[in-house]
Amino acid sequence: TPKRILQFWKLRLFLKHVGTTVGVVCATDRDEPDTMHTRLKYSIVEQTPRSPGLFSVHPSTGVITTVSPYLDREVTFTIFSNEFFLFQYEASVEENTVDVEILRMPIDDKDLINTANWRANFTILKGNENGHFKISTDKETNEGVLCVVKPLNYEENQKVVLEIGVNNEVPFSRDVALRVTTMNRALVTVHVKDQDEGPECSPAVQYVQIKENSAVGSKMNGYKARDPENRTSNGIRYKILHDPKGWITINEISGSIQTSKTLDREAATPRNDLYNITVLAIDQDGRSCTGTLAVNIEDVNDNPPEILQNYLVVCKPKMEYTDISAVDPDEPINGAPFYFTLADTSLAVNRIWTLTRVNGISSKIMIYML
Ligand SMILES: *[C@@H]1O[C@H](CO)[C@@H](O)[C@H](O)[C@H]1NC(C)=O
Ligand SMILES: *[C@@H]1O[C@H](CO)[C@@H](O)[C@H](O)[C@H]1NC(C)=O
Ligand SMILES: *[C@@H]1O[C@H](CO)[C@@H](O)[C@H](O)[C@H]1NC(C)=O
Ligand SMILES: [Ca+2]
Ligand SMILES: [Ca+2]
């Protein structure tokens, strides 16, 4: 036989909708868990104002619905239940909003017997794996205050269901011999409301590769932003905010790019880095985001090596030789090892000078005076 342990709970709801389900009372019986739905009957013991009544409860499912067109009323429920019940709340929050209170779960302890120092302790049992929510107890009212502490994204999640537990120091059961510290639980369905957001520049950095010295007017894919609501790039326009050397133009409609000058990898500063262009993406309502188009200018062997010294002295007999070094501004693959020869191949010159490779250094030779 079910243990009829009485509990009175008062819950206040802020109603935003009429004619809808506002919650479900679900009483369970620990002794006979499989038969609870067939045995338990629900009814509203009391509601204020009594006439016209605002709510009705379904006798077997426990679903509470509004029956009166009163809006935004604060309502106190007195719920009569077995050992614990599950109450379902609905709450909503705009996406991208943070540090807002979205629900208060009041608990009125006045009717509880022998619980003078009763203080509610709320915990989120399930559904907060990503840490978007926080629940705390209002010390004065003993209400559970549910807040959003990390912004939600409608495009990722339209609703989140949280299971909330509430404990207190005094067991819910008056039957102390049972020593049951049952946790009352509530299910909160948080509806994430869509915001009409601007375009999304994601990923923030997009990469493209162009060979240097490509013909002026060469085209390639550029930057793509998209509308987070429908995930398309339609209707988004593009502008270049910053182009270090002014080498690139962007197609306003497609975001594809075109070279407007001959690209010179060796003239871009800093060399050996990506050539970054800042792109502004604008939607039809004028909202915008910025992204980076990182252009990898592919090297072409378009630079000869250069000898570093243009004047050297070899002073006999103290010196027999000196080093000659050369550099190439292209990438290593288009640079050293270099081949050094004497420009003047005449016998007179060759009789006096000879070139010898420095071991292990491909950009340096020694010139000997014989
Ligand atoms: C509140 O409940 C949590 C989890 O059940 C527990 O870790 C914590 O100690 C409780 N706090 C108090 C003040 O009872
Ligand atoms: C996507 O949404 C944006 C703005 O809401 C609109 O301008 C664009 O036409 C939509 N694209 C498609 C394919 O529906
Ligand atoms: C270009 O952007 C990339 C990616 O953000 C960054 O690693 C790099 O340092 C940037 N280079 C320059 C020259 O700003
Ligand atoms: Ca080059
Ligand atoms: Ca070269």
Short mmCIF file of C-alpha atoms and ligand atoms in Angstrom, two decimals:
data_model
loop_
_atom_site.label_atom_id
_atom_site.label_comp_id
_atom_site.label_asym_id
_atom_site.label_seq_id
_atom_site.Cartn_x
_atom_site.Cartn_y
_atom_site.Cartn_z
CA THR A 1 0.00 0.00 0.00
CA PRO A 2 1.29 3.46 -0.84
CA LYS A 3 2.60 5.49 2.03
CA ARG A 4 0.51 8.60 2.19
CA ILE A 5 3.03 11.14 3.27
CA LEU A 6 1.69 14.61 2.95
CA GLN A 7 3.64 17.46 1.50
CA PHE A 8 2.54 20.88 0.61
CA TRP A 9 4.50 22.77 -1.92
CA LYS A 10 3.85 26.13 -3.32
CA LEU A 11 5.16 26.94 -6.73
CA ARG A 12 4.77 30.17 -8.53
CA LEU A 13 4.61 30.34 -12.26
CA PHE A 14 4.78 33.31 -14.49
CA LEU A 15 2.46 32.55 -17.31
CA LYS A 16 3.12 33.81 -20.74
CA HIS A 17 0.69 31.64 -22.64
CA VAL A 18 -2.94 30.80 -22.27
CA GLY A 19 -4.45 27.44 -23.04
CA THR A 20 -1.17 25.64 -22.79
CA THR A 21 0.40 23.08 -20.57
CA VAL A 22 2.15 24.79 -17.71
CA GLY A 23 3.48 21.78 -15.94
CA VAL A 24 3.10 18.19 -14.96
CA VAL A 25 2.74 16.86 -11.47
CA CYS A 26 4.12 13.42 -11.26
CA ALA A 27 3.85 11.70 -7.94
CA THR A 28 5.50 8.36 -7.50
CA ASP A 29 5.24 5.66 -4.97
CA ARG A 30 8.46 4.04 -3.93
CA ASP A 31 6.82 0.79 -2.83
CA GLU A 32 5.05 0.09 -6.04
CA PRO A 33 6.83 1.99 -8.78
CA ASP A 34 5.26 0.05 -11.63
CA THR A 35 1.73 0.69 -10.65
CA MET A 36 1.90 4.37 -9.84
CA HIS A 37 0.21 5.66 -12.96
CA THR A 38 -2.79 3.46 -12.49
CA ARG A 39 -3.23 4.22 -8.82
CA LEU A 40 -2.50 7.88 -8.36
CA LYS A 41 -5.15 10.46 -9.03
CA TYR A 42 -4.53 14.15 -9.18
CA SER A 43 -6.81 16.98 -8.38
CA ILE A 44 -6.43 20.63 -7.55
CA VAL A 45 -7.16 21.00 -3.87
CA GLU A 46 -7.41 24.71 -3.91
CA GLN A 47 -6.76 27.59 -6.24
CA THR A 48 -6.96 31.30 -5.68
CA PRO A 49 -8.88 33.01 -7.11
CA ARG A 50 -11.29 30.12 -6.94
CA SER A 51 -13.60 31.57 -9.51
CA PRO A 52 -12.82 31.78 -12.30
CA GLY A 53 -10.27 28.99 -11.81
CA LEU A 54 -7.06 29.47 -13.77
CA PHE A 55 -5.96 25.87 -13.97
CA SER A 56 -7.14 22.37 -14.35
CA VAL A 57 -5.26 19.17 -13.75
CA HIS A 58 -5.74 15.96 -15.63
CA PRO A 59 -6.74 13.35 -13.04
CA SER A 60 -4.48 10.57 -14.28
CA THR A 61 -1.61 12.26 -16.17
CA GLY A 62 -1.14 15.18 -13.78
CA VAL A 63 -0.85 17.63 -16.66
CA ILE A 64 -1.79 21.12 -15.54
CA THR A 65 -3.26 23.40 -18.16
CA THR A 66 -4.51 26.95 -18.13
CA VAL A 67 -8.21 27.35 -18.60
CA SER A 68 -8.53 31.05 -18.11
CA PRO A 69 -7.25 33.89 -20.24
CA TYR A 70 -5.30 35.61 -17.48
CA LEU A 71 -1.80 36.54 -18.49
CA ASP A 72 1.38 37.10 -16.55
CA ARG A 73 -0.15 36.16 -13.28
CA GLU A 74 1.87 34.95 -10.37
CA VAL A 75 0.17 31.82 -9.21
CA THR A 76 0.73 29.77 -6.11
CA PHE A 77 0.26 26.07 -6.42
CA THR A 78 -0.29 23.93 -3.40
CA ILE A 79 0.64 20.45 -4.39
CA PHE A 80 -0.30 17.40 -2.51
CA SER A 81 1.91 14.50 -3.29
CA ASN A 82 3.51 11.28 -2.21
CA GLU A 83 7.19 10.98 -1.35
CA PHE A 84 8.42 13.08 -4.20
CA PHE A 85 7.16 14.60 -7.33
CA LEU A 86 8.52 15.78 -10.59
CA PHE A 87 7.44 19.16 -11.70
CA GLN A 88 8.01 20.43 -15.17
CA TYR A 89 8.77 24.02 -15.93
CA GLU A 90 9.10 25.85 -19.16
CA ALA A 91 11.50 28.75 -19.49
CA SER A 92 12.95 30.61 -22.38
CA VAL A 93 15.98 32.69 -23.15
CA GLU A 94 17.21 34.61 -26.14
CA GLU A 95 20.28 33.11 -27.75
CA ASN A 96 23.56 35.01 -27.23
CA THR A 97 22.34 36.29 -23.89
CA VAL A 98 24.32 35.86 -20.73
CA ASP A 99 23.92 36.63 -17.02
CA VAL A 100 20.15 36.59 -17.08
CA GLU A 101 17.72 35.02 -14.68
CA ILE A 102 15.33 32.79 -16.59
CA LEU A 103 13.33 31.00 -13.92
CA ARG A 104 12.53 31.16 -10.22
CA MET A 105 11.42 28.00 -8.51
CA PRO A 106 9.75 29.03 -5.29
CA ILE A 107 9.41 26.73 -2.37
CA ASP A 108 7.26 27.75 0.49
CA ASP A 109 8.14 25.97 3.69
CA LYS A 110 5.43 27.42 5.87
CA ASP A 111 3.26 24.37 5.58
CA LEU A 112 5.96 21.85 6.28
CA ILE A 113 5.90 20.25 9.64
CA ASN A 114 8.94 20.21 11.92
CA THR A 115 11.18 22.03 9.47
CA ALA A 116 12.03 25.27 11.19
CA ASN A 117 15.50 25.66 9.67
CA TRP A 118 14.61 24.40 6.31
CA ARG A 119 16.69 25.76 3.51
CA ALA A 120 16.42 24.64 -0.07
CA ASN A 121 19.55 23.49 -1.84
CA PHE A 122 19.17 23.31 -5.60
CA THR A 123 21.48 21.41 -7.93
CA ILE A 124 21.39 20.80 -11.64
CA LEU A 125 21.50 17.03 -11.93
CA LYS A 126 21.44 16.66 -15.69
CA GLY A 127 21.53 18.73 -18.83
CA ASN A 128 24.20 21.22 -17.85
CA GLU A 129 27.16 19.35 -19.32
CA ASN A 130 28.19 22.43 -21.29
CA GLY A 131 27.96 24.73 -18.30
CA HIS A 132 25.42 27.17 -19.71
CA PHE A 133 23.34 27.30 -16.53
CA LYS A 134 23.77 28.00 -12.87
CA ILE A 135 21.28 27.55 -10.08
CA SER A 136 21.43 29.23 -6.70
CA THR A 137 19.11 29.75 -3.77
CA ASP A 138 17.69 33.14 -3.01
CA LYS A 139 18.50 33.38 0.70
CA GLU A 140 15.48 35.52 1.46
CA THR A 141 12.74 33.78 -0.47
CA ASN A 142 14.25 30.28 -0.56
CA GLU A 143 13.63 30.26 -4.31
CA GLY A 144 15.82 28.44 -6.76
CA VAL A 145 17.14 30.98 -9.24
CA LEU A 146 18.12 29.58 -12.60
CA CYS A 147 20.49 31.73 -14.61
CA VAL A 148 22.22 31.50 -17.96
CA VAL A 149 25.94 32.05 -17.45
CA LYS A 150 27.22 31.07 -20.88
CA PRO A 151 25.42 32.17 -24.05
CA LEU A 152 23.33 29.63 -25.92
CA ASN A 153 23.21 29.34 -29.67
CA TYR A 154 19.82 28.75 -31.27
CA GLU A 155 21.43 27.31 -34.39
CA GLU A 156 23.09 24.61 -32.28
CA ASN A 157 20.37 23.94 -29.72
CA GLN A 158 16.76 25.01 -29.80
CA LYS A 159 15.97 23.63 -26.40
CA VAL A 160 17.73 22.26 -23.38
CA VAL A 161 16.14 20.03 -20.76
CA LEU A 162 17.54 20.36 -17.27
CA GLU A 163 16.87 18.10 -14.38
CA ILE A 164 17.02 19.99 -11.14
CA GLY A 165 17.17 18.50 -7.70
CA VAL A 166 16.26 20.18 -4.49
CA ASN A 167 17.34 18.95 -1.12
CA ASN A 168 17.03 20.17 2.38
CA GLU A 169 18.55 19.23 5.66
CA VAL A 170 15.37 17.69 7.01
CA PRO A 171 14.26 14.53 5.20
CA PHE A 172 11.07 14.90 3.27
CA SER A 173 9.65 11.89 4.97
CA ARG A 174 8.19 12.27 8.41
CA ASP A 175 8.72 8.59 8.90
CA VAL A 176 12.22 8.93 10.35
CA ALA A 177 12.65 5.17 10.55
CA LEU A 178 12.63 5.07 6.75
CA ARG A 179 15.69 7.40 6.56
CA VAL A 180 14.88 8.22 3.00
CA THR A 181 16.44 11.40 1.79
CA THR A 182 14.59 11.60 -1.43
CA MET A 183 15.42 14.46 -3.65
CA ASN A 184 12.58 16.40 -5.14
CA ARG A 185 13.20 16.98 -8.77
CA ALA A 186 12.03 19.31 -11.44
CA LEU A 187 12.44 19.20 -15.17
CA VAL A 188 13.01 22.54 -16.80
CA THR A 189 12.70 22.84 -20.53
CA VAL A 190 14.57 25.92 -21.65
CA HIS A 191 13.57 27.15 -25.08
CA VAL A 192 16.29 29.06 -26.85
CA LYS A 193 14.84 31.93 -28.83
CA ASP A 194 16.23 32.78 -32.19
CA GLN A 195 17.80 36.15 -32.73
CA ASP A 196 18.15 37.59 -36.16
CA GLU A 197 21.91 37.68 -36.22
CA GLY A 198 24.31 39.27 -38.61
CA PRO A 199 26.54 37.26 -40.93
CA GLU A 200 28.98 34.83 -39.43
CA CYS A 201 32.66 35.08 -40.42
CA SER A 202 33.58 31.52 -39.66
CA PRO A 203 36.23 30.26 -39.78
CA ALA A 204 37.78 33.62 -39.01
CA VAL A 205 40.85 32.81 -41.10
CA GLN A 206 40.38 31.23 -44.52
CA TYR A 207 43.27 30.21 -46.71
CA VAL A 208 43.98 30.51 -50.41
CA GLN A 209 47.08 29.84 -52.48
CA ILE A 210 48.29 31.92 -55.43
CA LYS A 211 51.47 31.50 -57.47
CA GLU A 212 53.51 34.66 -57.51
CA ASN A 213 53.83 36.40 -60.89
CA SER A 214 50.40 35.05 -61.90
CA ALA A 215 48.85 37.11 -64.66
CA VAL A 216 47.03 40.22 -63.45
CA GLY A 217 43.33 39.36 -63.28
CA SER A 218 43.86 35.76 -62.09
CA LYS A 219 40.78 34.67 -60.16
CA MET A 220 40.38 32.35 -57.20
CA ASN A 221 38.10 31.53 -54.32
CA GLY A 222 38.09 34.16 -51.67
CA TYR A 223 36.42 34.64 -48.33
CA LYS A 224 32.98 33.19 -47.55
CA ALA A 225 30.79 34.34 -44.69
CA ARG A 226 27.31 32.96 -44.13
CA ASP A 227 23.99 33.72 -42.60
CA PRO A 228 23.74 31.66 -39.40
CA GLU A 229 19.97 31.21 -39.82
CA ASN A 230 19.94 29.49 -43.19
CA ARG A 231 23.64 28.64 -43.53
CA THR A 232 23.95 30.18 -46.95
CA SER A 233 26.15 32.95 -48.25
CA ASN A 234 23.39 34.32 -50.47
CA GLY A 235 22.88 38.02 -50.17
CA ILE A 236 26.16 38.66 -48.39
CA ARG A 237 28.42 41.32 -49.89
CA TYR A 238 32.17 41.60 -49.43
CA LYS A 239 34.65 44.42 -49.18
CA ILE A 240 38.37 44.51 -48.54
CA LEU A 241 39.19 46.48 -45.41
CA HIS A 242 42.93 46.00 -45.55
CA ASP A 243 45.25 44.68 -48.24
CA PRO A 244 48.93 45.27 -47.31
CA LYS A 245 50.12 46.06 -50.84
CA GLY A 246 46.84 46.60 -52.68
CA TRP A 247 47.36 43.57 -54.90
CA ILE A 248 43.92 41.99 -54.58
CA THR A 249 40.37 42.97 -55.47
CA ILE A 250 37.29 41.16 -54.20
CA ASN A 251 34.07 40.38 -55.99
CA GLU A 252 31.40 42.11 -53.93
CA ILE A 253 28.78 39.41 -54.56
CA SER A 254 30.76 36.15 -54.52
CA GLY A 255 33.69 37.08 -52.31
CA SER A 256 36.06 35.56 -54.88
CA ILE A 257 39.29 37.42 -55.42
CA GLN A 258 41.29 38.60 -58.37
CA THR A 259 44.85 39.88 -58.64
CA SER A 260 45.03 43.53 -59.63
CA LYS A 261 48.84 43.64 -59.70
CA THR A 262 51.58 41.09 -60.20
CA LEU A 263 52.16 39.35 -56.90
CA ASP A 264 55.76 39.40 -55.74
CA ARG A 265 56.45 37.11 -52.83
CA GLU A 266 59.79 38.78 -52.20
CA ALA A 267 58.23 42.25 -52.00
CA ALA A 268 55.55 41.25 -49.52
CA THR A 269 56.48 42.05 -45.95
CA PRO A 270 57.12 40.14 -43.81
CA ARG A 271 58.56 37.69 -46.26
CA ASN A 272 57.89 33.93 -45.77
CA ASP A 273 54.62 34.75 -44.03
CA LEU A 274 51.06 34.68 -45.27
CA TYR A 275 49.79 37.73 -47.11
CA ASN A 276 46.75 38.60 -45.00
CA ILE A 277 43.76 40.51 -46.29
CA THR A 278 41.01 41.72 -43.97
CA VAL A 279 37.58 41.17 -45.47
CA LEU A 280 34.32 42.78 -44.37
CA ALA A 281 31.15 40.75 -45.00
CA ILE A 282 27.87 42.67 -44.95
CA ASP A 283 24.34 41.28 -45.01
CA GLN A 284 21.26 42.90 -46.50
CA ASP A 285 20.43 44.65 -43.24
CA GLY A 286 23.90 46.17 -43.08
CA ARG A 287 25.14 43.94 -40.29
CA SER A 288 28.70 42.82 -40.75
CA CYS A 289 31.59 40.71 -39.60
CA THR A 290 35.26 40.68 -40.51
CA GLY A 291 37.47 37.80 -41.44
CA THR A 292 40.99 37.21 -42.66
CA LEU A 293 41.85 35.81 -46.02
CA ALA A 294 45.36 34.43 -45.63
CA VAL A 295 46.99 34.24 -49.05
CA ASN A 296 49.88 31.86 -49.39
CA ILE A 297 51.94 33.33 -52.20
CA GLU A 298 53.66 30.35 -53.77
CA ASP A 299 57.26 30.99 -54.65
CA VAL A 300 58.61 31.09 -58.17
CA ASN A 301 62.33 31.20 -58.86
CA ASP A 302 62.38 34.75 -60.09
CA ASN A 303 65.46 36.07 -58.32
CA PRO A 304 69.12 35.37 -59.10
CA PRO A 305 71.53 35.06 -56.20
CA GLU A 306 73.40 38.19 -55.24
CA ILE A 307 76.99 38.39 -54.03
CA LEU A 308 77.01 40.16 -50.70
CA GLN A 309 80.39 41.85 -51.05
CA ASN A 310 81.12 44.07 -53.99
CA TYR A 311 84.71 44.81 -52.94
CA LEU A 312 87.27 42.50 -51.34
CA VAL A 313 90.96 42.75 -50.64
CA VAL A 314 93.41 39.86 -50.54
CA CYS A 315 96.66 41.05 -49.18
CA LYS A 316 99.71 38.86 -49.77
CA PRO A 317 101.66 37.49 -47.99
CA LYS A 318 99.49 37.80 -44.84
CA MET A 319 96.40 36.53 -46.64
CA GLU A 320 96.01 33.78 -49.15
CA TYR A 321 92.28 33.84 -49.60
CA THR A 322 88.98 35.48 -48.62
CA ASP A 323 85.35 34.31 -48.54
CA ILE A 324 82.68 35.30 -51.02
CA SER A 325 79.02 34.82 -49.99
CA ALA A 326 75.85 35.09 -51.98
CA VAL A 327 72.17 35.25 -51.03
CA ASP A 328 68.92 34.48 -52.89
CA PRO A 329 65.65 36.06 -51.76
CA ASP A 330 63.58 33.13 -53.07
CA GLU A 331 62.68 30.13 -50.97
CA PRO A 332 65.62 27.76 -50.27
CA ILE A 333 64.44 25.37 -52.97
CA ASN A 334 64.91 28.17 -55.50
CA GLY A 335 68.18 29.31 -53.98
CA ALA A 336 71.44 27.69 -52.90
CA PRO A 337 73.58 25.76 -53.75
CA PHE A 338 75.04 28.39 -56.01
CA TYR A 339 77.61 27.91 -58.73
CA PHE A 340 80.40 30.45 -58.64
CA THR A 341 82.73 31.09 -61.55
CA LEU A 342 85.15 33.80 -62.40
CA ALA A 343 83.46 36.18 -64.78
CA ASP A 344 86.68 36.89 -66.56
CA THR A 345 87.88 33.61 -67.97
CA SER A 346 91.08 34.99 -69.43
CA LEU A 347 94.34 33.17 -68.81
CA ALA A 348 95.81 36.17 -67.02
CA VAL A 349 93.04 36.12 -64.43
CA ASN A 350 92.94 32.34 -64.07
CA ARG A 351 96.66 32.24 -63.47
CA ILE A 352 96.30 34.43 -60.36
CA TRP A 353 92.87 33.46 -58.91
CA THR A 354 91.14 30.23 -58.11
CA LEU A 355 87.75 29.47 -56.49
CA THR A 356 87.27 26.69 -53.92
CA ARG A 357 84.01 25.62 -52.30
CA VAL A 358 83.76 26.00 -48.53
CA ASN A 359 82.90 22.57 -47.18
CA GLY A 360 79.28 22.29 -46.10
CA ILE A 361 78.25 25.84 -46.97
CA SER A 362 76.50 26.03 -50.28
CA SER A 363 76.30 29.80 -50.48
CA LYS A 364 79.96 30.57 -49.86
CA ILE A 365 83.27 30.03 -51.67
CA MET A 366 86.86 30.94 -51.06
CA ILE A 367 88.84 32.88 -53.58
CA TYR A 368 92.58 32.16 -53.50
CA MET A 369 95.38 34.27 -54.75
CA LEU A 370 97.92 31.87 -56.12
C1 LIG B 1 23.70 20.97 -1.76
O1 LIG B 1 23.63 19.80 -2.57
C2 LIG B 1 24.84 19.42 -3.16
C3 LIG B 1 24.61 18.25 -4.09
O2 LIG B 1 23.58 17.42 -3.65
C4 LIG B 1 25.86 19.10 -2.07
O3 LIG B 1 27.10 18.79 -2.67
C5 LIG B 1 26.03 20.31 -1.17
O4 LIG B 1 26.89 20.00 -0.10
C6 LIG B 1 24.68 20.76 -0.62
N1 LIG B 1 24.85 21.99 0.15
C7 LIG B 1 24.26 22.20 1.34
C8 LIG B 1 24.53 23.51 1.97
O5 LIG B 1 23.56 21.36 1.86
C1 LIG B 2 19.21 33.61 -45.83
O1 LIG B 2 18.87 34.63 -44.92
C2 LIG B 2 19.26 35.93 -45.32
C3 LIG B 2 18.95 36.88 -44.19
O2 LIG B 2 18.03 36.40 -43.30
C4 LIG B 2 18.55 36.31 -46.60
O3 LIG B 2 18.97 37.59 -47.01
C5 LIG B 2 18.90 35.29 -47.65
O4 LIG B 2 18.20 35.57 -48.83
C6 LIG B 2 18.54 33.90 -47.15
N1 LIG B 2 18.97 32.93 -48.14
C7 LIG B 2 18.21 31.94 -48.57
C8 LIG B 2 18.79 31.02 -49.57
O5 LIG B 2 17.09 31.75 -48.13
C1 LIG B 3 48.34 36.06 -41.20
O1 LIG B 3 47.35 35.29 -40.56
C2 LIG B 3 47.82 34.09 -39.99
C3 LIG B 3 46.64 33.34 -39.48
O2 LIG B 3 45.91 34.11 -38.57
C4 LIG B 3 48.84 34.41 -38.91
O3 LIG B 3 49.34 33.21 -38.37
C5 LIG B 3 49.96 35.22 -39.50
O4 LIG B 3 50.85 35.61 -38.49
C6 LIG B 3 49.42 36.45 -40.20
N1 LIG B 3 50.50 37.11 -40.88
C7 LIG B 3 50.64 38.44 -40.91
C8 LIG B 3 51.79 38.95 -41.67
O5 LIG B 3 49.86 39.18 -40.37
CA CA B 4 60.39 34.26 -55.93
CA CA B 5 66.32 32.26 -57.03
#
